[in-house]
Structures are given as C-alpha cells and as structure tokens.
Coordinates of C-alpha atoms in Angstrom, one line a residue:
M1 CA 32.9 -26.1 7.8
S2 CA 30.0 -25.9 10.2
I3 CA 26.4 -25.3 9.2
K4 CA 26.5 -21.9 10.9
I5 CA 29.1 -20.7 8.5
H6 CA 27.2 -22.2 5.6
L7 CA 24.0 -20.4 6.6
I8 CA 25.8 -17.1 7.2
A9 CA 27.6 -17.3 3.8
F10 CA 24.3 -18.3 2.1
G11 CA 22.5 -15.3 3.7
L12 CA 25.2 -12.9 2.7
L13 CA 25.2 -14.3 -0.9
C14 CA 21.4 -13.8 -1.0
F15 CA 21.7 -10.3 0.6
L16 CA 24.5 -8.8 -1.4
P17 CA 22.9 -9.0 -4.9
A18 CA 19.6 -7.7 -3.5
F19 CA 21.4 -4.9 -1.7
V20 CA 23.2 -3.9 -4.9
A21 CA 20.0 -4.0 -6.9
A22 CA 18.2 -2.0 -4.3
A23 CA 21.0 0.5 -4.2
V24 CA 21.1 0.9 -8.0
G25 CA 17.3 1.1 -8.1
G26 CA 17.1 3.5 -5.2
L27 CA 19.7 5.9 -6.7
D28 CA 18.1 5.7 -10.1
L29 CA 14.8 6.6 -8.4
A30 CA 16.4 9.5 -6.6
K31 CA 18.0 10.7 -9.9
R32 CA 14.6 10.6 -11.5
E33 CA 13.1 12.4 -8.6
R34 CA 15.7 15.1 -8.9
G35 CA 14.9 15.4 -12.6
R36 CA 11.2 15.7 -11.8
V37 CA 12.0 18.6 -9.4
Q38 CA 14.1 20.3 -12.0
E39 CA 11.2 19.9 -14.5
D40 CA 8.8 21.4 -11.9
L41 CA 11.3 24.3 -11.5
R42 CA 11.2 25.0 -15.3
R43 CA 7.4 24.9 -15.3
L44 CA 7.1 27.2 -12.4
V45 CA 9.5 29.7 -13.9
E46 CA 7.5 29.8 -17.1
G47 CA 4.2 30.0 -15.4
F48 CA 5.3 32.8 -13.1
S49 CA 6.9 34.8 -15.9
I50 CA 3.6 34.6 -17.9
A51 CA 1.6 35.6 -14.8
V52 CA 3.9 38.7 -14.2
D53 CA 3.7 39.7 -17.8
A54 CA -0.1 39.3 -17.7
E55 CA -0.3 41.5 -14.6
M56 CA 1.7 44.3 -16.1
A57 CA -0.2 43.9 -19.4
Q58 CA -3.4 44.4 -17.4
L59 CA -2.1 47.7 -16.0
T60 CA -1.0 48.7 -19.5
K61 CA -4.5 48.1 -20.9
S62 CA -6.0 50.1 -18.1
M63 CA -3.7 53.0 -19.1
Q64 CA -4.4 52.6 -22.8
A65 CA -8.2 52.7 -22.0
L66 CA -7.8 55.8 -19.7
A67 CA -5.7 57.6 -22.4
T68 CA -8.7 57.5 -24.7
S69 CA -10.8 59.6 -22.3
R70 CA -12.5 62.6 -23.9
A71 CA -11.9 64.6 -20.8
L72 CA -8.2 64.2 -21.2
S73 CA -8.3 65.3 -24.9
D74 CA -10.5 68.3 -24.0
G75 CA -8.1 69.3 -21.2
D76 CA -10.8 68.8 -18.5
F77 CA -8.3 67.6 -15.9
E78 CA -10.8 67.7 -13.0
A79 CA -13.2 65.3 -14.8
F80 CA -10.2 63.2 -16.0
R81 CA -8.9 63.0 -12.4
S82 CA -12.3 61.5 -11.3
Q83 CA -12.0 58.9 -14.0
A84 CA -8.3 58.2 -13.0
M85 CA -9.4 57.9 -9.4
Q86 CA -11.8 55.1 -10.3
V87 CA -9.2 53.2 -12.4
A88 CA -6.7 53.6 -9.6
Q89 CA -9.2 52.2 -7.0
D90 CA -10.1 49.3 -9.3
N91 CA -6.4 48.4 -9.7
D92 CA -5.3 49.1 -6.2
A93 CA -2.6 51.5 -7.6
A94 CA -1.7 55.2 -8.0
I95 CA -2.1 57.1 -11.2
A96 CA -0.3 60.3 -12.2
L97 CA -0.6 62.7 -15.2
R98 CA 2.7 64.4 -15.8
E99 CA 4.3 66.8 -18.2
P100 CA 7.2 65.4 -20.3
S101 CA 9.5 67.3 -17.9
G102 CA 8.3 65.1 -15.1
Q103 CA 6.2 67.8 -13.4
H104 CA 3.0 66.3 -12.0
I105 CA -0.2 67.8 -13.4
F106 CA -2.1 65.8 -10.9
N107 CA -2.0 62.4 -9.2
T108 CA -4.5 60.2 -7.3
V109 CA -2.6 60.4 -4.1
I110 CA -2.5 64.2 -3.5
E111 CA -5.7 66.1 -3.4
P112 CA -5.6 69.2 -5.7
G113 CA -4.8 72.4 -3.8
T114 CA -3.6 70.6 -0.6
A115 CA 0.1 70.5 -1.6
P116 CA 2.4 71.5 -4.5
M117 CA 2.5 68.8 -7.2
P118 CA 5.9 67.1 -7.2
L119 CA 8.5 66.7 -9.9
T120 CA 9.6 63.2 -10.8
S121 CA 13.4 63.1 -10.3
D122 CA 14.2 59.4 -9.8
P123 CA 16.6 58.4 -12.6
V124 CA 14.9 55.0 -13.2
M125 CA 11.6 56.7 -13.7
R126 CA 13.1 59.4 -15.8
A127 CA 14.7 56.8 -18.0
A128 CA 11.3 55.1 -18.5
D129 CA 9.8 58.4 -19.3
A130 CA 12.5 59.0 -21.9
R131 CA 11.9 55.6 -23.5
A132 CA 8.1 56.2 -23.7
I133 CA 8.7 59.6 -25.3
A134 CA 11.2 58.2 -27.8
T135 CA 9.1 55.2 -28.8
G136 CA 5.6 56.6 -28.4
Q137 CA 4.7 53.2 -26.8
P138 CA 3.9 52.1 -23.2
V139 CA 7.0 51.4 -21.2
T140 CA 7.3 49.3 -17.9
S141 CA 9.8 50.9 -15.6
D142 CA 12.2 49.1 -13.2
L143 CA 12.1 49.6 -9.4
Y144 CA 12.2 53.3 -8.4
V145 CA 11.5 55.4 -5.3
A146 CA 8.4 57.6 -5.7
T147 CA 8.9 61.3 -5.2
G148 CA 7.5 62.3 -1.8
A149 CA 6.3 58.8 -0.8
R150 CA 9.8 57.5 -0.3
R151 CA 8.5 54.0 -1.2
P152 CA 9.6 51.6 -4.0
F153 CA 7.3 51.2 -6.9
V154 CA 7.2 50.0 -10.5
S155 CA 5.2 51.9 -13.2
V156 CA 3.7 51.5 -16.6
V157 CA 4.2 54.8 -18.4
M158 CA 1.8 55.7 -21.3
P159 CA 2.7 58.6 -23.6
I160 CA -0.2 60.9 -24.5
V161 CA 0.4 62.0 -28.1
K162 CA -1.2 65.2 -29.4
D163 CA -0.5 66.8 -32.8
G164 CA 2.3 64.3 -33.4
K165 CA 4.1 65.1 -30.2
V166 CA 4.1 63.7 -26.6
A167 CA 2.1 66.2 -24.7
A168 CA 1.9 64.4 -21.4
L169 CA 2.8 61.1 -19.6
L170 CA 0.1 59.0 -17.9
S171 CA 1.6 56.4 -15.5
I172 CA 0.2 53.9 -13.1
A173 CA 2.4 52.7 -10.1
A174 CA 2.2 49.3 -8.5
T175 CA 4.0 48.1 -5.3
P176 CA 6.5 45.2 -5.2
E177 CA 4.0 43.4 -3.0
R178 CA 1.6 43.3 -5.9
V179 CA 4.1 41.8 -8.2
T180 CA 5.1 39.3 -5.5
R181 CA 1.5 38.1 -5.3
Q182 CA 1.9 36.6 -8.8
L183 CA 4.6 34.2 -7.4
R184 CA 2.3 31.6 -5.7
L185 CA 4.6 28.9 -4.4
G186 CA 2.2 27.4 -1.9
P187 CA 3.6 24.5 0.1
L188 CA 6.9 24.7 -1.9
G189 CA 7.6 28.0 -0.2
Q190 CA 7.4 26.3 3.1
A191 CA 9.9 23.7 1.8
G192 CA 12.4 26.5 1.1
W193 CA 11.6 27.3 -2.5
L194 CA 12.1 31.0 -3.5
G195 CA 10.5 33.1 -6.2
A196 CA 11.7 36.5 -7.3
V197 CA 11.5 39.1 -10.1
V198 CA 14.4 41.4 -11.1
G199 CA 14.2 44.3 -13.5
T200 CA 16.2 45.1 -16.6
D201 CA 18.8 46.5 -14.2
N202 CA 18.9 43.2 -12.3
R203 CA 17.6 44.7 -9.1
V204 CA 15.1 42.8 -7.0
I205 CA 11.5 44.0 -7.7
A206 CA 9.6 41.1 -6.0
R207 CA 10.6 38.3 -3.7
T208 CA 8.6 35.6 -1.8
R209 CA 10.9 35.7 1.2
E210 CA 12.1 38.8 3.1
L211 CA 11.0 41.2 0.5
D212 CA 11.4 44.3 2.7
R213 CA 15.1 43.3 3.3
F214 CA 16.1 42.6 -0.3
V215 CA 13.9 44.8 -2.4
G216 CA 16.1 46.9 -4.7
A217 CA 19.2 44.7 -4.0
P218 CA 21.2 43.6 -7.1
A219 CA 21.1 40.0 -8.2
T220 CA 24.2 37.9 -7.5
G221 CA 26.9 38.0 -10.1
D222 CA 26.6 34.5 -11.5
L223 CA 22.9 34.9 -12.0
A224 CA 23.2 38.4 -13.5
A225 CA 25.8 37.1 -16.0
A226 CA 23.5 34.2 -16.9
I227 CA 20.5 36.6 -17.4
K228 CA 22.7 38.7 -19.7
A229 CA 23.8 35.7 -21.7
S230 CA 20.4 34.0 -22.2
R231 CA 16.7 34.8 -21.9
A232 CA 16.1 31.5 -20.0
G233 CA 18.1 28.8 -18.3
V234 CA 18.9 26.8 -15.2
L235 CA 22.1 27.2 -13.1
P236 CA 23.5 26.5 -9.6
S237 CA 23.9 29.7 -7.6
V238 CA 23.6 31.2 -4.1
T239 CA 20.7 33.4 -3.0
L240 CA 21.2 36.8 -1.5
D241 CA 20.7 35.3 2.0
G242 CA 23.5 32.7 1.3
V243 CA 21.5 29.5 0.5
A244 CA 22.9 27.2 -2.2
V245 CA 20.2 26.7 -4.8
L246 CA 19.4 25.5 -8.3
T247 CA 18.0 28.5 -10.0
G248 CA 15.7 28.7 -13.1
F249 CA 15.1 32.0 -14.8
R250 CA 13.1 33.4 -17.7
T251 CA 13.0 36.9 -19.2
G252 CA 9.5 38.1 -20.0
A253 CA 8.1 40.5 -22.7
N254 CA 8.7 43.6 -20.6
G255 CA 12.3 42.8 -19.9
W256 CA 11.8 41.7 -16.4
T257 CA 13.3 38.3 -15.4
T258 CA 11.3 35.9 -13.3
I259 CA 13.4 33.6 -11.0
V260 CA 12.5 30.4 -9.1
A261 CA 15.2 28.7 -6.9
V262 CA 15.0 25.4 -5.2
P263 CA 17.6 24.7 -2.3
E264 CA 20.2 22.1 -3.1
A265 CA 19.2 20.4 0.2
V266 CA 15.7 19.9 -1.3
L267 CA 17.2 18.5 -4.5
N268 CA 19.5 16.2 -2.7
E269 CA 16.8 15.0 -0.2
P270 CA 15.8 12.0 -2.4
V271 CA 19.4 10.8 -2.6
R272 CA 19.9 11.4 1.1
R273 CA 16.7 9.5 2.0
V274 CA 17.7 6.6 -0.2
T275 CA 21.2 6.5 1.1
Q276 CA 20.0 6.7 4.7
L277 CA 17.4 4.0 4.1
L278 CA 19.9 1.7 2.4
T279 CA 22.4 2.1 5.1
V280 CA 20.0 1.4 7.9
A281 CA 18.4 -1.5 6.0
G282 CA 21.8 -2.9 5.1
L283 CA 23.0 -2.8 8.7
I284 CA 19.8 -4.4 9.9
V285 CA 19.8 -7.2 7.3
L286 CA 23.5 -7.8 7.9
L287 CA 23.0 -8.1 11.6
V288 CA 20.0 -10.3 11.2
T289 CA 21.8 -12.5 8.7
V290 CA 24.9 -13.0 10.8
T291 CA 23.0 -13.4 14.1
G292 CA 20.2 -15.5 12.6
G293 CA 22.7 -17.7 10.7
W294 CA 24.8 -18.3 13.9
I295 CA 21.9 -19.0 16.2
Y296 CA 19.9 -21.1 13.7
G297 CA 23.0 -22.9 12.6
R298 CA 23.6 -24.0 16.1
F299 CA 20.0 -25.1 16.4
I300 CA 20.0 -27.1 13.2
G301 CA 23.4 -28.6 14.0
R302 CA 22.1 -30.0 17.3
E303 CA 18.9 -31.2 15.7
L304 CA 20.7 -33.0 12.9
D305 CA 23.1 -34.8 15.2
T306 CA 20.3 -35.8 17.5
L307 CA 18.2 -36.8 14.5
A308 CA 20.9 -39.4 13.6
E309 CA 21.2 -40.7 17.1
N310 CA 17.4 -40.9 17.5
A311 CA 17.1 -42.8 14.3
R312 CA 19.4 -45.4 15.7
R313 CA 17.5 -45.5 18.9
M314 CA 14.3 -46.0 17.0
Q315 CA 15.8 -49.1 15.5
R316 CA 16.7 -50.3 19.0
H317 CA 13.4 -49.2 20.5
T318 CA 15.2 -47.2 23.1
P319 CA 14.3 -43.7 24.5
L320 CA 15.3 -40.7 22.4
K321 CA 18.0 -38.4 23.7
P322 CA 18.0 -34.5 23.8
F323 CA 19.2 -32.7 20.8
K324 CA 23.0 -31.7 20.4
L325 CA 26.1 -31.9 18.1
S326 CA 26.9 -30.5 14.5
I327 CA 26.4 -30.6 10.8
R328 CA 29.0 -33.2 9.9
E329 CA 26.7 -35.9 11.1
V330 CA 24.0 -35.1 8.4
A331 CA 25.0 -38.0 6.2
T332 CA 24.9 -40.5 9.0
A333 CA 21.5 -39.1 10.2
Q334 CA 20.1 -39.5 6.7
Q335 CA 21.1 -43.1 6.5
A336 CA 19.7 -43.8 10.0
L337 CA 16.4 -42.1 9.1
T338 CA 16.1 -44.1 5.9
Q339 CA 16.6 -47.4 7.7
A340 CA 14.2 -46.3 10.4
G341 CA 11.7 -45.5 7.6
H342 CA 12.0 -48.9 6.1
N343 CA 11.5 -50.5 9.4
A344 CA 8.4 -48.4 10.0
E345 CA 7.0 -49.4 6.6
E346 CA 7.5 -53.0 7.4
L347 CA 5.8 -52.6 10.8
L348 CA 2.9 -50.7 9.3
R349 CA 2.3 -53.4 6.7
E350 CA 2.5 -56.1 9.3
L351 CA 0.1 -54.2 11.6
D352 CA -2.3 -53.6 8.7
H353 CA -2.3 -57.3 7.9
R354 CA -2.9 -58.3 11.5
V355 CA -5.7 -55.8 12.0
K356 CA -7.5 -57.1 8.9
N357 CA -7.1 -60.7 10.1
T358 CA -8.4 -59.7 13.5
L359 CA -11.5 -58.0 12.1
S360 CA -12.1 -61.0 9.9
V361 CA -11.9 -63.3 12.9
V362 CA -14.3 -61.0 14.8
Q363 CA -16.7 -61.0 12.0
A364 CA -16.6 -64.8 11.7
I365 CA -17.1 -65.2 15.5
A366 CA -20.1 -62.8 15.4
A367 CA -21.6 -64.7 12.5
R368 CA -21.5 -68.0 14.4
T369 CA -22.4 -66.5 17.8
V370 CA -25.4 -64.3 16.8
S371 CA -28.4 -66.4 15.4
D372 CA -30.9 -63.6 14.8
P373 CA -30.6 -62.6 11.1
G374 CA -31.3 -58.9 11.8
E375 CA -28.7 -58.7 14.6
K376 CA -26.3 -60.7 12.5
R377 CA -26.6 -58.2 9.7
T378 CA -26.2 -55.3 12.1
M379 CA -23.1 -56.8 13.7
S380 CA -21.6 -57.6 10.3
G381 CA -22.2 -54.1 9.1
R382 CA -20.5 -52.6 12.1
V383 CA -17.4 -54.7 11.6
A384 CA -17.5 -54.0 7.9
A385 CA -17.6 -50.3 8.6
L386 CA -14.5 -50.5 10.8
T387 CA -12.8 -52.6 8.2
R388 CA -13.6 -50.0 5.5
A389 CA -12.2 -47.2 7.7
H390 CA -9.1 -49.1 8.4
E391 CA -8.4 -49.9 4.8
A392 CA -8.9 -46.3 3.8
L393 CA -6.5 -45.1 6.4
S394 CA -4.0 -47.8 5.5
Q395 CA -4.1 -46.8 1.9
A396 CA -3.6 -43.1 2.9
R397 CA -0.7 -44.1 5.2
W398 CA -2.7 -42.9 8.2
E399 CA -2.5 -39.3 7.1
G400 CA -6.2 -38.8 6.6
V401 CA -9.1 -39.9 4.4
A402 CA -11.4 -37.9 2.1
L403 CA -14.9 -37.5 3.6
D404 CA -16.7 -38.3 0.4
R405 CA -14.6 -41.4 -0.3
L406 CA -15.3 -42.8 3.2
L407 CA -19.0 -42.1 3.0
R408 CA -19.3 -43.6 -0.5
G409 CA -17.5 -46.8 0.5
I410 CA -19.5 -47.4 3.7
L411 CA -22.9 -46.7 2.0
D412 CA -22.0 -48.8 -1.0
D413 CA -21.1 -51.7 1.3
A414 CA -24.4 -51.3 3.0
G415 CA -26.2 -51.3 -0.3
L416 CA -27.6 -47.7 0.0
G417 CA -27.8 -45.7 -3.2
A418 CA -27.5 -42.4 -1.3
T419 CA -26.8 -39.1 -3.0
M420 CA -24.0 -37.0 -1.5
G421 CA -22.5 -33.5 -1.8
G422 CA -20.3 -31.0 0.0
P423 CA -16.9 -29.3 0.0
A424 CA -13.7 -31.4 -0.2
L425 CA -12.6 -32.3 3.4
T426 CA -9.9 -34.7 4.7
L427 CA -10.7 -36.5 7.9
S428 CA -8.1 -37.2 10.6
P429 CA -7.6 -40.9 11.5
R430 CA -9.5 -40.4 14.8
A431 CA -12.5 -38.8 13.0
T432 CA -12.4 -41.5 10.2
T433 CA -13.1 -44.4 12.5
S434 CA -15.7 -42.5 14.6
L435 CA -17.6 -41.2 11.6
A436 CA -17.5 -44.6 9.9
Q437 CA -19.3 -46.0 13.0
V438 CA -21.9 -43.2 12.9
V439 CA -22.7 -43.6 9.2
Q440 CA -23.0 -47.4 9.6
E441 CA -25.5 -47.0 12.5
L442 CA -27.6 -44.5 10.5
A443 CA -27.6 -46.7 7.5
D444 CA -28.7 -49.7 9.6
N445 CA -31.4 -47.6 11.3
A446 CA -32.7 -46.5 7.9
R447 CA -33.0 -50.1 6.8
S448 CA -34.7 -51.2 10.0
H449 CA -36.9 -48.3 10.9
G450 CA -36.6 -45.5 8.4
A451 CA -37.0 -44.6 4.7
L452 CA -35.2 -47.7 3.4
T453 CA -37.9 -50.0 4.7
V454 CA -39.9 -49.2 1.6
P455 CA -38.7 -49.5 -2.1
E456 CA -39.1 -45.8 -2.9
G457 CA -37.2 -44.6 0.1
R458 CA -33.9 -42.9 -0.4
V459 CA -31.2 -41.1 1.6
D460 CA -29.4 -37.7 1.0
V461 CA -26.2 -37.0 2.7
T462 CA -24.8 -33.4 2.5
W463 CA -22.2 -31.4 4.4
T464 CA -21.1 -27.8 4.6
L465 CA -18.8 -25.6 6.5
V466 CA -20.4 -23.4 9.2
G467 CA -17.8 -21.2 10.8
D468 CA -15.1 -23.4 12.2
A469 CA -17.2 -26.5 12.1
V470 CA -18.6 -29.0 9.5
E471 CA -22.3 -29.6 9.5
L472 CA -23.2 -33.1 8.1
T473 CA -26.9 -33.7 7.4
W474 CA -28.5 -37.2 6.9
V475 CA -32.0 -36.8 5.4
E476 CA -34.3 -39.7 4.6
K477 CA -37.0 -39.2 2.0
N478 CA -40.1 -41.0 0.7
G479 CA -40.1 -43.3 3.7
P480 CA -42.8 -43.9 6.4
A481 CA -43.4 -41.4 9.1
V482 CA -41.5 -42.0 12.3
P483 CA -44.0 -42.6 15.2
D484 CA -44.0 -39.9 18.0
T485 CA -43.6 -42.7 20.5
F486 CA -40.4 -44.1 18.8
K487 CA -37.3 -43.9 21.0
P488 CA -33.8 -44.2 19.6
G489 CA -32.3 -47.6 19.9
F490 CA -28.8 -48.8 20.7
G491 CA -27.5 -48.0 17.3
L492 CA -28.5 -44.3 17.3
K493 CA -27.2 -44.0 20.9
V494 CA -23.8 -45.4 19.7
A495 CA -23.9 -42.8 16.9
E496 CA -24.5 -40.0 19.3
L497 CA -21.8 -41.1 21.7
C498 CA -19.3 -41.2 18.8
V499 CA -20.1 -37.7 17.8
V500 CA -20.2 -36.2 21.3
R501 CA -17.5 -38.1 23.1
Q502 CA -15.0 -38.8 20.3
L503 CA -15.5 -35.8 18.0
N504 CA -16.6 -33.2 20.6
G505 CA -19.6 -32.4 18.4
V506 CA -23.4 -32.3 18.6
L507 CA -25.9 -34.8 17.1
A508 CA -29.5 -33.8 16.6
I509 CA -32.1 -36.5 15.7
R510 CA -35.3 -35.2 14.2
P511 CA -38.0 -37.8 13.3
A512 CA -40.0 -36.6 10.3
T513 CA -43.0 -37.7 8.2
T514 CA -40.7 -39.3 5.5
G515 CA -38.0 -40.8 7.7
W516 CA -35.2 -39.6 9.9
T517 CA -33.3 -36.4 9.7
V518 CA -30.0 -36.3 11.6
V519 CA -27.8 -33.2 11.8
M520 CA -24.2 -33.5 13.1
T521 CA -22.1 -30.5 13.9
I522 CA -18.4 -31.4 14.3
P523 CA -15.7 -28.7 15.1
L524 CA -12.7 -28.8 12.8
R525 CA -10.5 -28.4 15.8
S526 CA -11.3 -29.1 19.4
P527 CA -9.5 -30.0 22.7
L528 CA -9.7 -33.6 21.5
G529 CA -7.7 -32.8 18.4
V530 CA -8.1 -32.1 14.7
A531 CA -11.2 -33.7 13.1
A532 CA -10.9 -32.5 9.5
T533 CA -9.1 -30.1 7.3
L534 CA -9.9 -28.5 3.9
A535 CA -8.6 -30.7 1.1

C-alpha cells in the first residue's frame, strides 16, 4: 500500500472522530439554544401579562378615584364632567357616565347639547355592564365597537352605588393600540416574533403585527382549546396569518390572555446553522484530506526513494539525483542514511583531529619563528583562540556555540578575570570563529595598551538585544587613559575587519580615561547568513 493511501486513511481516521464530536457538540449546543429561546418565550409571556394587567389596573384606579368625586355624589354632572375630562386627557382615553340601562348621561367625546347622548347597545359592553351591576365591582370588558364611533375599544366599567343600589355606570375606554403598546418586542419583532392579547371570548384585542387586519378575529382553534384547558402553557400552533410558531400564553387577573409566538423557523435556526456549518466544514475537510494526502503522499514517496538513493551516492561521493519513486523504499533509505551518518561521524572525527594537529603545528612554528616575546604571545593567543573556537564547535557538532561559553573560554585562556552578562545566545559556526578572533585581539590590546597594563585594571563584557541585532560591549575600567594621539594597531584593525566583513556588523572604538570601550553591533541575520539565535 502506497504512502498516499496511508496518509489519506490517517487523515480520515483523524477527521471522523472530530467530525462526530463536533456534530454531537453542535447539535447539543443548538438544542440548548432552542431551550434558551423557549425560556425567553415564557419570560416574555409572563412579563407582558403583568404589564397588560398593570395597564388595566391603572385605568381601574383612575375610575375608582373619579367615582369618589363629591360632584358626582351631589349630582353636579357639569362639574363632574370637567373632572372626567381631565382624567380622560391624562389617560388618553374616553370616559362615559351611563345609566344602568346603557343610556349615556354624558361622555368626554360629545359636547353637551351638540348631539343626543347615545345608548350603549353592543352586547359585549352590555355583558360587562351586567357583571358590574351584579358584582358591584369594577369589570374589564372584552373588545366591543363603541356606539356612534364605530371603532373597537375595551373598557373598565365602574358601578356607582347609591343607597345600596347601582345608580350609574362610570366607564373608561381604551383603544387596542394602547394595549398593544404594552407588548414591547423590540428587535425580536423584527425577527418574526409576535405578541398578542385575546379577551375572555378569545377574540384579538391587541397584536404587534397587522393589528388593523386581525383586531376582533377569533384565536385559532388549537390555541383557544389550550387557553380553555389551562391558564398558562406552551404549544405549537399556527398564527392567523398562517405562520408555524411555538406559542406561549398566560391568562391574567382580568381574564385576558397574553400570547407570545416565536416562528418555528427562528427556533430551528440554530440547528439549521449547525447542520449547514458541519456540512460545509465536513466537505471542505474531506476534500482537503483526500487531495492533500494524495499530493503530499506523492511528494513524500518521491523524497523517500531519492533519500535512499542519495544516501548511497553519499557513500560513493557521487552527485545526488532528483527526487522520485515510492514508500516501499523507506526501509532501504533508512539503512543507507544510517550508514552515511556513520561515515560522516568518522569523517568529522578525523577532520577534528587533523585540524587540531594543524593548529598545534602552526603554533609550534610561530613559537620558533617569532623571537620577540610580545609578538610571540600575540601570535600564540591568536592560534589559541582559533583552537578554542574549533574545539567548542566540534563538541557542539558544528551546530552552534553558546556566546557566554565561548567568551569565558577565550578570556580564561588569556588570563583575564573579566565579568560578563547578557541574554542566552547561540552563535553560528561562522560567527563563532570570527568573534573568537575579535575577543582575542581585544584581550591582547587590553594587556598591551589598555586597562590590564595595571594591576587594578579589569574588563566588563556585556551584550544585549537591540531590535534584530546583538550589541556586545567591551569596557575597560581602572586602567590608564588612552592618549588622544593613539592610533589602533594591527590587532584592532583585524577585529574591525572580522566584525564588518565577516559578520556584516559595525565596530566602534572609543578611547576613554580608564581604558578602551569597544561597542560591536552584529545583526542576527544578514545577507552573509545567520550570526546568532536565541538559545
């Protein structure tokens, strides 16, 4: 079986459990979201029912207060009408005082003397009058059409009792729009939610959508049956305009039922979104898995075959060939690479041994060739620094050397008790040999011309990251002042060339009153390659 099939199968095995888990989690989330919407539905129904009851209770209190008027008890209807007009204006409503027979004594709509006072004839209003007379208590009517106005209203009817008998009926009429204003759906209304109020006869009193069209219409049969069976509940139903909804209802203190309905489309939206998202995501992941497995499998197969062949060519020291072939060659490739690795190790050890011998020979030749003690020490230090750098790289298998380790080794070899400090950095092989030469030249300069020419002199070496570069500072302290006429010698020029030419950096030499201060700024990356990385 090829590696392409292995990769595709592996991708599908990884994908399927994740997809199943995502599907289960997504559907559970959608279920909880639906439950949250249903809970919102119940809260809205309860809140709207309380608001409608409170609105009608406010009208009832207004009637109760007006019924205690002294002008009414004294029969001063002109004065009482003025008081009623004020109450009607405050409540944005119409008030009428009627005889038990329904004959209007006065109302706040018709000016006295301008037209005959009407007689209440609507059966809904007459039924409310009858209940008020029978109970002696305020009664809230269902929807009726006012005499003369030909408009729908609801009223609170207050019986006026005198000498133990109902002498008159005081009523205040409110429009369906007023009741509808208590059903504040806000953004939910724009999402399709519906609020409504039906009377004890199950006819629509208020509705947040198309009120003019449906005011007075009877509630649907299933909803009417549910209202008759219980004072509160939730059921699936269909609105008067044919929308499938989940309906919550609650019957208030005055017998009216407040209704809130959320479309099934809104309830099912979380499930629809999750299903759609899972379908699209599943198709995309499946396509990516199969395509990626196929393409990447071919790529890896060619590389593995070629890797095996190239390992053999490495043993033969022949040019490598372009990548091709398939997965069945993996075992052979691994064996070839292992053997090549052994050969490389042997070669590296041999090279390390020979370089050390060469440097030892160079140092011996220099010691016999140079007679001046100062020059001999300088030459010996330079070779020792290169040797130290090579040993450090060899121990690190030429993968990089820690900056603090390199500096400590070179400075200890030079006999300098310098203090050091800075972030952990790993030098590249190229930067290791170059910086070893620089530090050796600075140490030799300090012994010959700088702070280390006196017993109390010392050297501080610090480094820090400045943007994308490392700034290494060599500060000599407690040494003699550097003469203004002093010019950098060969060693300092070598140090500068190493920093500028080999590390693409900048070296600044600042003579001071206590010795030399040298600041090197070396970019971590440059066209010449990587100088250092964070450890």
